[in-house]
């Protein structure tokens, strides 16, 4: 693929983790693929909605308005008939009326993706329907790499929506047996950012390691410290607070106490630290006063606070769904496919690739890589 990009004179550069980006625009990749299709005499049809795929029995009569096989008997080499509704795309009442069509093919590669980006890309569940029609297993369909929604009604974490726009540069997020350490973003509806998006693919009905949807999202706010380290730091700050209070009292000075939130600001963004302490941590550890300094808290409360900083549990009620999902998790079960060619074991000549398959990558170009690689394997074999 890189050789093809270079042959077309497309300049690119590398960012973190080996990710490659066009110097000018990703539109260059689209133009490259279009030109490659033209060179190979590939026919590209637009304004054509595929409605189904059916096996062709030898000797069947087919009708097509556009295809190579018109109003006649299907060639013996053709295994499939693709049903579609086509318009010519012109702005007239007549031209917008769909016309039924049927295209025959010896091999079919289903590369229609999933349900993400329906509005912008016209994605559908065609691949899942085709697989089901041929009794091929489809599993675990759900939005992936998607912002999540904490429980809102009466939740102890409903306050986080007030932090919309704030980010935490490094946290560890865990759910469904998966753990990711990256940044987190608070949104007007819930939680997003790389760490949350990554973890979201492991949450929801159909997620392979998700045994209970009531399992919380767990956030480690201080991933570079162990819980014992956090507790030691809290005790150190509490001792410093107590000494300062004693010193000021011995000189008959008015001592200005620093509330716990002020101490948390040493490790966390101020806006988050203030909200987290007053709305979540103080009630959870039963602090006598949200304005109390650290040295006024008993050891048990400091231990509870250390644990909360390392394992902040958030109950989820869902995600923002396919409109905001970067991928569709789940798809055609991998055991149904030949791993070298992507052809189905059950149906000769039928292939599934990319997001149509139950393979989901992390953020950072892995899903694009899977699309290219599986597409190349199927294209070479078909």
Coordinates of C-alpha atoms in Angstrom, one line a residue:
X1 CA 0.0 0.0 0.0
X2 CA 2.8 2.4 0.9
X3 CA 4.4 1.6 -2.5
X4 CA 1.2 2.5 -4.2
X5 CA 1.0 5.8 -2.3
X6 CA 4.5 6.7 -3.3
X7 CA 3.9 5.7 -6.9
X8 CA 1.1 8.2 -7.0
X9 CA 3.4 10.9 -5.7
X10 CA 1.5 11.4 -2.4
X11 CA 3.7 13.0 0.2
X12 CA 3.1 11.8 3.8
X13 CA 4.6 12.1 7.2
X14 CA 4.8 10.0 10.4
X15 CA 3.3 11.0 13.7
X16 CA 3.3 9.0 17.0
X17 CA 3.3 5.2 17.0
X18 CA 4.0 4.9 13.3
X19 CA 0.8 6.6 12.2
X20 CA 1.1 8.0 8.7
X21 CA -0.8 11.1 7.4
X22 CA -0.9 12.8 4.0
X23 CA 0.9 16.1 3.9
X24 CA -2.0 17.7 2.1
X25 CA -5.3 15.9 2.5
X26 CA -6.7 12.4 2.9
X27 CA -8.7 13.2 -0.3
X28 CA -5.5 12.2 -2.1
X29 CA -6.0 8.6 -1.0
X30 CA -9.5 8.6 -2.3
X31 CA -8.3 10.0 -5.6
X32 CA -5.5 7.4 -5.7
X33 CA -8.0 4.5 -5.2
X34 CA -10.4 6.0 -7.8
X35 CA -7.5 6.2 -10.3
X36 CA -6.5 2.6 -9.6
X37 CA -10.1 1.5 -10.2
X38 CA -10.2 3.3 -13.5
X39 CA -6.9 1.8 -14.6
X40 CA -8.3 -1.7 -13.8
X41 CA -11.6 -0.9 -15.6
X42 CA -13.6 -1.2 -12.5
X43 CA -17.2 -0.1 -12.9
X44 CA -18.3 2.1 -10.0
X45 CA -22.1 2.6 -9.6
X46 CA -23.6 5.3 -7.5
X47 CA -27.2 6.0 -6.6
X48 CA -27.6 2.2 -6.3
X49 CA -29.0 0.7 -3.1
X50 CA -28.2 -2.9 -2.6
X51 CA -31.2 -4.7 -1.1
X52 CA -30.0 -8.3 -1.0
X53 CA -27.8 -11.1 -2.2
X54 CA -29.1 -14.5 -3.4
X55 CA -27.6 -17.7 -4.7
X56 CA -28.1 -18.3 -8.4
X57 CA -29.2 -21.8 -9.5
X58 CA -27.8 -23.0 -12.8
X59 CA -30.1 -22.2 -15.6
X60 CA -32.0 -19.4 -13.7
X61 CA -33.3 -16.5 -15.8
X62 CA -32.2 -13.1 -14.7
X63 CA -33.0 -9.6 -15.8
X64 CA -30.6 -6.6 -15.6
X65 CA -30.9 -3.0 -16.8
X66 CA -27.2 -2.3 -16.5
X67 CA -25.2 -5.4 -15.9
X68 CA -23.2 -7.7 -18.2
X69 CA -25.9 -10.4 -18.2
X70 CA -29.1 -9.0 -19.6
X71 CA -32.5 -10.7 -19.8
X72 CA -31.2 -14.2 -20.1
X73 CA -29.9 -17.3 -18.5
X74 CA -27.2 -16.8 -15.9
X75 CA -23.8 -18.1 -17.0
X76 CA -22.8 -21.3 -15.2
X77 CA -19.9 -19.5 -13.6
X78 CA -22.2 -17.0 -11.8
X79 CA -23.1 -18.0 -8.2
X80 CA -24.8 -14.9 -7.0
X81 CA -27.5 -12.4 -7.9
X82 CA -27.2 -8.9 -6.3
X83 CA -30.6 -7.2 -6.0
X84 CA -30.6 -3.4 -6.0
X85 CA -32.7 -0.3 -6.4
X86 CA -31.1 2.3 -8.7
X87 CA -31.8 5.9 -9.6
X88 CA -29.9 8.1 -12.1
X89 CA -29.4 10.8 -9.5
X90 CA -30.9 13.7 -11.5
X91 CA -33.2 16.2 -10.0
X92 CA -36.5 15.2 -11.5
X93 CA -39.5 13.4 -10.2
X94 CA -39.1 10.6 -12.8
X95 CA -35.4 10.1 -12.4
X96 CA -35.7 9.8 -8.6
X97 CA -38.0 6.8 -8.9
X98 CA -35.9 3.7 -8.1
X99 CA -35.6 1.0 -10.7
X100 CA -35.1 -2.6 -9.6
X101 CA -32.0 -4.2 -11.0
X102 CA -30.0 -7.5 -10.6
X103 CA -26.3 -8.1 -11.1
X104 CA -24.8 -11.5 -11.3
X105 CA -21.3 -12.4 -10.0
X106 CA -19.1 -15.4 -9.5
X107 CA -17.7 -13.9 -6.3
X108 CA -18.9 -11.2 -4.0
X109 CA -16.8 -9.3 -1.4
X110 CA -19.0 -7.6 1.2
X111 CA -17.2 -4.5 2.2
X112 CA -20.2 -2.4 3.4
X113 CA -18.8 -1.7 6.9
X114 CA -21.1 -1.4 9.9
X115 CA -23.7 1.0 11.4
X116 CA -21.3 3.8 12.4
X117 CA -21.4 7.1 10.4
X118 CA -24.8 6.4 8.9
X119 CA -25.6 10.0 8.3
X120 CA -22.3 11.0 6.7
X121 CA -21.4 7.8 4.9
X122 CA -24.7 6.0 4.4
X123 CA -23.5 3.0 6.3
X124 CA -26.1 0.2 6.9
X125 CA -26.3 -3.3 8.4
X126 CA -26.2 -4.9 4.9
X127 CA -23.3 -7.1 5.8
X128 CA -25.1 -8.5 8.8
X129 CA -28.2 -9.2 6.8
X130 CA -26.4 -10.9 4.0
X131 CA -24.5 -13.1 6.5
X132 CA -27.8 -14.0 8.3
X133 CA -29.5 -14.8 5.0
X134 CA -26.8 -17.4 4.3
X135 CA -26.9 -18.7 7.9
X136 CA -23.5 -17.3 8.7
X137 CA -22.9 -16.4 12.4
X138 CA -23.0 -12.7 13.3
X139 CA -22.3 -11.7 16.9
X140 CA -21.8 -8.8 19.3
X141 CA -23.1 -6.0 17.2
X142 CA -22.8 -2.7 19.2
X143 CA -21.2 0.8 18.9
X144 CA -17.5 0.9 19.6
X145 CA -14.9 3.7 20.2
X146 CA -17.8 5.8 21.4
X147 CA -18.5 8.3 24.3
X148 CA -20.2 6.8 27.3
X149 CA -23.1 8.0 29.4
X150 CA -23.1 7.8 33.2
X151 CA -26.3 7.0 34.9
X152 CA -28.1 10.4 35.3
X153 CA -31.1 10.0 37.5
X154 CA -30.1 10.2 41.1
X155 CA -26.5 9.1 40.4
X156 CA -23.7 10.1 42.7
X157 CA -21.7 11.0 39.5
X158 CA -24.4 13.2 37.7
X159 CA -22.3 16.2 38.6
X160 CA -19.6 15.3 36.0
X161 CA -21.7 16.9 33.2
X162 CA -20.9 20.3 34.8
X163 CA -17.3 19.7 33.8
X164 CA -17.9 19.7 30.0
X165 CA -14.8 20.7 28.1
X166 CA -12.4 19.7 30.8
X167 CA -9.8 17.0 30.2
X168 CA -7.6 14.9 32.4
X169 CA -4.2 14.4 30.6
X170 CA -3.6 10.8 31.9
X171 CA -5.9 8.4 33.6
X172 CA -6.4 4.6 33.5
X173 CA -9.8 3.5 32.5
X174 CA -10.9 -0.2 32.9
X175 CA -14.1 -2.1 32.0
X176 CA -14.9 -5.6 30.7
X177 CA -11.4 -6.9 31.4
X178 CA -9.7 -4.1 29.3
X179 CA -7.5 -1.3 30.6
X180 CA -6.3 1.8 28.8
X181 CA -4.1 4.7 30.0
X182 CA -4.6 7.9 28.0
X183 CA -6.4 11.2 28.4
X184 CA -10.1 11.6 29.4
X185 CA -12.5 14.3 28.3
X186 CA -15.7 15.4 30.1
X187 CA -18.6 16.2 27.7
X188 CA -22.0 17.8 28.1
X189 CA -23.5 14.3 28.1
X190 CA -20.8 12.2 29.8
X191 CA -17.3 10.9 29.2
X192 CA -15.1 10.8 26.1
X193 CA -11.4 11.1 25.2
X194 CA -9.0 8.3 24.0
X195 CA -9.0 6.3 27.3
X196 CA -12.8 6.1 27.4
X197 CA -13.3 5.5 23.7
X198 CA -10.9 2.6 23.8
X199 CA -12.7 1.1 26.8
X200 CA -16.1 1.6 25.3
X201 CA -15.5 -1.2 22.8
X202 CA -15.5 -3.7 25.7
X203 CA -18.8 -2.5 27.2
X204 CA -22.4 -3.3 26.3
X205 CA -24.5 -6.3 25.2
X206 CA -22.5 -8.6 23.1
X207 CA -19.1 -7.6 24.5
X208 CA -17.1 -10.9 24.9
X209 CA -15.9 -10.3 28.5
X210 CA -18.9 -8.3 29.7
X211 CA -20.8 -10.6 32.0
X212 CA -22.9 -8.0 33.8
X213 CA -24.0 -4.6 32.4
X214 CA -24.1 -3.2 35.9
X215 CA -20.3 -3.5 36.2
X216 CA -18.9 0.0 36.5
X217 CA -16.4 1.9 34.5
X218 CA -13.3 2.2 36.8
X219 CA -11.1 5.2 36.6
X220 CA -7.7 5.5 38.2
X221 CA -7.0 9.2 38.5
X222 CA -3.4 8.7 39.5
X223 CA -2.1 5.9 37.4
X224 CA 1.6 6.6 38.1
X225 CA 1.1 5.9 41.8
X226 CA 0.1 2.8 43.7
X227 CA -2.7 3.0 46.2
X228 CA -0.1 2.7 49.0
X229 CA 1.8 5.6 47.4
X230 CA -1.4 7.7 47.3
X231 CA -2.2 6.9 50.9
X232 CA 1.4 7.8 51.9
X233 CA 1.2 11.1 50.0
X234 CA -2.1 11.9 51.8
X235 CA -0.6 11.2 55.2
X236 CA 2.4 13.3 54.3
X237 CA 0.2 16.2 53.3
X238 CA -2.0 15.7 56.4
X239 CA 1.1 15.9 58.7
X240 CA 2.3 19.0 56.9
X241 CA -1.2 20.6 57.4
X242 CA -1.2 19.7 61.1
X243 CA 2.3 21.2 61.6
X244 CA 1.3 24.4 59.9
X245 CA -1.8 24.7 62.0
X246 CA 0.2 24.1 65.2
X247 CA 2.9 26.5 64.2
X248 CA 0.4 29.3 63.5
X249 CA -1.5 28.7 66.7
X250 CA 1.7 28.8 68.7
X251 CA 2.3 32.3 67.3
X252 CA -1.3 33.4 67.9
X253 CA -1.7 33.9 64.2
X254 CA -4.9 33.4 62.4
X255 CA -4.4 30.1 60.6
X256 CA -5.8 29.8 57.1
X257 CA -6.7 26.1 56.6
X258 CA -6.3 24.4 53.2
X259 CA -9.3 22.2 52.4
X260 CA -8.8 18.7 51.0
X261 CA -9.7 20.0 47.5
X262 CA -6.7 22.3 47.6
X263 CA -4.4 19.4 48.4
X264 CA -5.9 17.4 45.5
X265 CA -5.1 20.3 43.2
X266 CA -1.4 19.4 43.6
X267 CA -2.1 16.3 41.6
X268 CA -5.3 17.0 39.6
X269 CA -6.7 20.0 37.6
X270 CA -8.2 22.5 40.0
X271 CA -11.6 22.6 38.4
X272 CA -11.9 18.8 38.6
X273 CA -10.3 18.5 42.1
X274 CA -12.9 21.0 43.6
X275 CA -15.9 19.2 42.0
X276 CA -14.6 15.7 42.6
X277 CA -14.0 16.4 46.3
X278 CA -17.2 18.3 47.1
X279 CA -19.6 16.2 45.0
X280 CA -18.1 12.7 45.1
X281 CA -15.3 12.1 47.5
X282 CA -16.4 14.1 50.6
X283 CA -19.9 12.4 50.7
X284 CA -18.3 9.0 50.0
X285 CA -15.9 9.1 52.9
X286 CA -18.4 10.9 55.1
X287 CA -16.1 13.9 55.6
X288 CA -17.4 16.1 58.5
X289 CA -17.0 19.3 56.4
X290 CA -16.1 19.8 52.7
X291 CA -13.9 22.7 53.9
X292 CA -12.0 20.5 56.4
X293 CA -8.2 20.2 56.0
X294 CA -6.6 16.8 55.5
X295 CA -5.3 16.5 59.1
X296 CA -8.9 16.6 60.4
X297 CA -9.8 13.4 58.6
X298 CA -9.2 10.1 60.4
X299 CA -7.0 7.4 58.9
X300 CA -10.0 5.4 57.7
X301 CA -11.2 8.4 55.7
X302 CA -7.7 8.9 54.2
X303 CA -7.6 5.2 53.2
X304 CA -11.1 5.5 51.6
X305 CA -10.0 8.6 49.7
X306 CA -6.8 6.9 48.4
X307 CA -8.9 4.0 47.2
X308 CA -11.4 6.3 45.5
X309 CA -8.6 8.2 43.7
X310 CA -7.3 4.9 42.4
X311 CA -10.7 3.2 41.6
X312 CA -13.4 5.8 40.9
X313 CA -16.4 3.6 39.9
X314 CA -19.0 5.1 37.5
X315 CA -22.2 3.3 36.6
X316 CA -23.1 3.6 32.9
X317 CA -26.5 3.7 31.4
X318 CA -25.3 3.5 27.8
X319 CA -23.3 5.2 25.0
X320 CA -23.9 7.9 22.5
X321 CA -24.6 5.2 20.0
X322 CA -23.8 4.7 16.3
X323 CA -24.0 8.4 15.3
X324 CA -20.9 9.1 17.5
X325 CA -19.3 5.7 17.3
X326 CA -16.1 5.5 15.3
X327 CA -16.6 1.8 14.6
X328 CA -19.2 -1.0 14.8
X329 CA -18.0 -3.8 17.1
X330 CA -19.0 -7.3 16.3
X331 CA -19.9 -8.7 12.9
X332 CA -19.4 -11.9 11.0
X333 CA -17.7 -14.4 13.3
X334 CA -14.1 -15.0 12.4
X335 CA -14.4 -18.8 12.6
X336 CA -16.8 -18.6 9.7
X337 CA -14.0 -17.2 7.5
X338 CA -10.8 -18.5 5.9
X339 CA -8.2 -16.3 7.6
X340 CA -6.0 -16.3 4.5
X341 CA -8.7 -15.3 1.9
X342 CA -11.7 -14.0 4.0
X343 CA -13.9 -16.4 2.1
X344 CA -16.7 -18.0 4.1
X345 CA -16.3 -21.7 4.8
X346 CA -20.0 -22.3 4.1
X347 CA -20.5 -20.4 0.9
X348 CA -17.9 -20.6 -1.9
X349 CA -17.3 -17.2 -3.5
X350 CA -18.6 -15.1 -0.6
X351 CA -16.2 -12.9 1.3
X352 CA -16.5 -10.5 4.2
X353 CA -13.9 -7.9 5.0
X354 CA -13.2 -4.9 7.2
X355 CA -15.7 -3.7 9.7
X356 CA -18.3 -6.3 8.5
X357 CA -16.2 -8.9 10.4
X358 CA -16.0 -9.3 14.2
X359 CA -12.6 -7.6 14.4
X360 CA -12.2 -4.2 16.1
X361 CA -8.9 -2.4 16.5
X362 CA -7.8 0.3 18.9
X363 CA -7.6 4.0 18.0
X364 CA -4.7 5.0 15.9
X365 CA -5.3 3.6 12.5
X366 CA -5.7 -0.1 13.4
X367 CA -9.2 -0.4 11.9
X368 CA -8.0 1.2 8.6
X369 CA -5.1 -1.3 8.6
X370 CA -7.5 -4.2 9.1
X371 CA -9.7 -2.9 6.2
X372 CA -6.8 -2.6 3.8
X373 CA -5.3 -6.0 4.8
X374 CA -8.5 -8.0 4.8
X375 CA -9.5 -6.3 1.6
X376 CA -6.2 -7.1 -0.1
X377 CA -6.5 -10.8 1.0
X378 CA -10.1 -11.1 -0.3
X379 CA -9.4 -9.2 -3.5
X380 CA -6.4 -11.3 -4.3
X381 CA -8.3 -14.5 -3.8
X382 CA -11.6 -13.6 -5.5

